[in-house]
Amino acid sequence: QVQLVESGGGLVQAGGSLRLSCAASGRTFSSYGMGWFRQAPGKEREFVAAISSSGGITYYADSVKGRFTISRDNAKNTVYLQMNSLKPEDTAIYYCAADPARKYGTTNGFLYDYWGQGTQVTVSS
């Protein structure tokens, strides 16, 4: 069983930055892929970024490429999402997810087994 707790969300002006954190329970955090997803009001959940177990492979949605950076600290059982140059369209609830079955990470949200409760990010114009 894996428990995930996100933090770091909030209200920021367009052009600003936020860093989300996701703390994971369990001793095998360093062996599985992690991802970030988001869901805006009235929209479906969408992939944002993913990272392999070692941190050596990362994936990004086209909409955030060059602005967001996913990283992880396996010693702290934590994955991060650094968000720069935020836009109003980035407003959403952001969820982290764990995929113990695949160490290389995946962009497919249906393959993730564990999800956090989400953290709200609001970007004002």
Short mmCIF file of C-alpha atoms in Angstrom, two decimals:
data_model
loop_
_atom_site.label_atom_id
_atom_site.label_comp_id
_atom_site.label_asym_id
_atom_site.label_seq_id
_atom_site.Cartn_x
_atom_site.Cartn_y
_atom_site.Cartn_z
CA GLN A 1 0.00 0.00 0.00
CA VAL A 2 1.24 3.46 -0.90
CA GLN A 3 -0.05 6.70 0.55
CA LEU A 4 0.60 9.99 -1.19
CA VAL A 5 0.22 13.47 0.26
CA GLU A 6 0.56 16.56 -1.93
CA SER A 7 1.39 20.05 -0.73
CA GLY A 8 2.51 23.39 -2.11
CA GLY A 9 -0.55 24.52 -4.00
CA GLY A 10 -1.97 28.01 -3.72
CA LEU A 11 -2.90 31.23 -5.46
CA VAL A 12 -0.33 32.90 -7.69
CA GLN A 13 -0.36 35.60 -10.34
CA ALA A 14 0.28 34.79 -13.97
CA GLY A 15 4.00 34.53 -14.62
CA GLY A 16 4.69 33.36 -11.09
CA SER A 17 6.03 30.08 -9.77
CA LEU A 18 5.01 27.32 -7.39
CA ARG A 19 6.64 24.09 -6.30
CA LEU A 20 4.43 21.13 -5.51
CA SER A 21 5.62 18.28 -3.32
CA CYS A 22 4.29 14.77 -2.97
CA ALA A 23 5.41 12.72 0.01
CA ALA A 24 5.04 8.96 -0.34
CA SER A 25 4.88 6.25 2.27
CA GLY A 26 6.53 2.89 1.84
CA ARG A 27 10.05 1.55 1.67
CA THR A 28 10.11 0.89 -2.07
CA PHE A 29 9.53 4.43 -3.33
CA SER A 30 12.82 4.35 -5.21
CA SER A 31 11.67 1.42 -7.35
CA TYR A 32 8.59 2.86 -9.07
CA GLY A 33 7.54 5.55 -11.47
CA MET A 34 5.69 8.67 -10.36
CA GLY A 35 3.49 11.13 -12.17
CA TRP A 36 1.63 14.40 -11.86
CA PHE A 37 -1.84 14.94 -13.33
CA ARG A 38 -4.32 17.77 -13.13
CA GLN A 39 -8.03 18.34 -13.48
CA ALA A 40 -9.63 21.68 -14.15
CA PRO A 41 -13.32 22.36 -13.44
CA GLY A 42 -15.50 20.79 -16.11
CA LYS A 43 -12.57 19.07 -17.78
CA GLU A 44 -11.13 15.59 -17.76
CA ARG A 45 -8.01 14.71 -15.86
CA GLU A 46 -4.89 15.24 -17.94
CA PHE A 47 -1.30 14.15 -17.77
CA VAL A 48 1.25 16.77 -16.73
CA ALA A 49 4.60 15.06 -16.07
CA ALA A 50 6.12 11.71 -15.11
CA ILE A 51 9.46 10.47 -13.90
CA SER A 52 11.22 7.12 -13.75
CA SER A 53 12.27 5.45 -10.51
CA SER A 54 15.84 6.75 -10.75
CA GLY A 55 14.83 10.17 -11.98
CA GLY A 56 16.80 9.70 -15.18
CA ILE A 57 13.79 9.66 -17.51
CA THR A 58 11.12 12.36 -17.55
CA TYR A 59 8.03 12.99 -19.64
CA TYR A 60 6.04 16.19 -20.08
CA ALA A 61 2.78 17.26 -21.66
CA ASP A 62 3.34 19.66 -24.53
CA SER A 63 1.38 22.33 -22.68
CA VAL A 64 3.91 22.47 -19.83
CA LYS A 65 7.16 21.57 -21.56
CA GLY A 66 9.82 24.18 -20.88
CA ARG A 67 7.88 25.63 -17.94
CA PHE A 68 7.46 22.71 -15.51
CA THR A 69 10.13 20.40 -14.12
CA ILE A 70 9.51 17.10 -12.37
CA SER A 71 12.12 15.71 -10.01
CA ARG A 72 12.40 13.30 -7.12
CA ASP A 73 14.44 12.75 -3.99
CA ASN A 74 14.38 9.04 -3.20
CA ALA A 75 16.08 9.59 0.15
CA LYS A 76 13.09 11.69 1.18
CA ASN A 77 10.41 9.62 -0.59
CA THR A 78 9.28 12.79 -2.32
CA VAL A 79 8.53 13.86 -5.86
CA TYR A 80 8.37 17.52 -6.88
CA LEU A 81 6.80 19.59 -9.61
CA GLN A 82 8.45 22.98 -10.14
CA MET A 83 6.05 25.20 -12.06
CA ASN A 84 7.35 28.40 -13.62
CA SER A 85 5.78 30.99 -15.93
CA LEU A 86 2.34 29.95 -14.74
CA LYS A 87 -0.68 30.77 -16.85
CA PRO A 88 -4.36 31.05 -15.92
CA GLU A 89 -4.99 27.87 -17.92
CA ASP A 90 -2.76 25.99 -15.46
CA THR A 91 -5.47 26.44 -12.82
CA ALA A 92 -6.54 22.99 -11.64
CA ILE A 93 -6.33 20.47 -8.86
CA TYR A 94 -2.98 18.73 -9.16
CA TYR A 95 -2.62 15.08 -8.21
CA CYS A 96 0.46 12.96 -7.81
CA ALA A 97 0.29 9.27 -8.60
CA ALA A 98 2.44 6.20 -8.06
CA ASP A 99 3.00 3.34 -10.52
CA PRO A 100 4.78 0.52 -8.67
CA ALA A 101 4.52 -1.81 -11.68
CA ARG A 102 6.68 0.29 -14.00
CA LYS A 103 10.01 1.78 -12.99
CA TYR A 104 10.35 3.77 -16.20
CA GLY A 105 7.21 5.86 -15.67
CA THR A 106 4.22 6.33 -17.95
CA THR A 107 2.01 9.09 -19.27
CA ASN A 108 -1.09 6.87 -19.04
CA GLY A 109 -3.09 7.77 -15.98
CA PHE A 110 -5.02 4.49 -16.07
CA LEU A 111 -1.83 2.60 -15.24
CA TYR A 112 -1.24 4.35 -11.92
CA ASP A 113 -2.40 2.43 -8.87
CA TYR A 114 -2.19 5.06 -6.15
CA TRP A 115 -3.30 8.68 -6.03
CA GLY A 116 -2.99 11.56 -3.62
CA GLN A 117 -5.88 13.74 -2.49
CA GLY A 118 -4.85 16.65 -4.70
CA THR A 119 -3.74 20.23 -4.15
CA GLN A 120 -5.39 23.29 -5.67
CA VAL A 121 -3.38 25.59 -7.92
CA THR A 122 -5.03 28.85 -8.95
CA VAL A 123 -3.35 31.26 -11.35
CA SER A 124 -4.88 34.72 -11.59
CA SER A 125 -4.57 36.89 -14.69
#
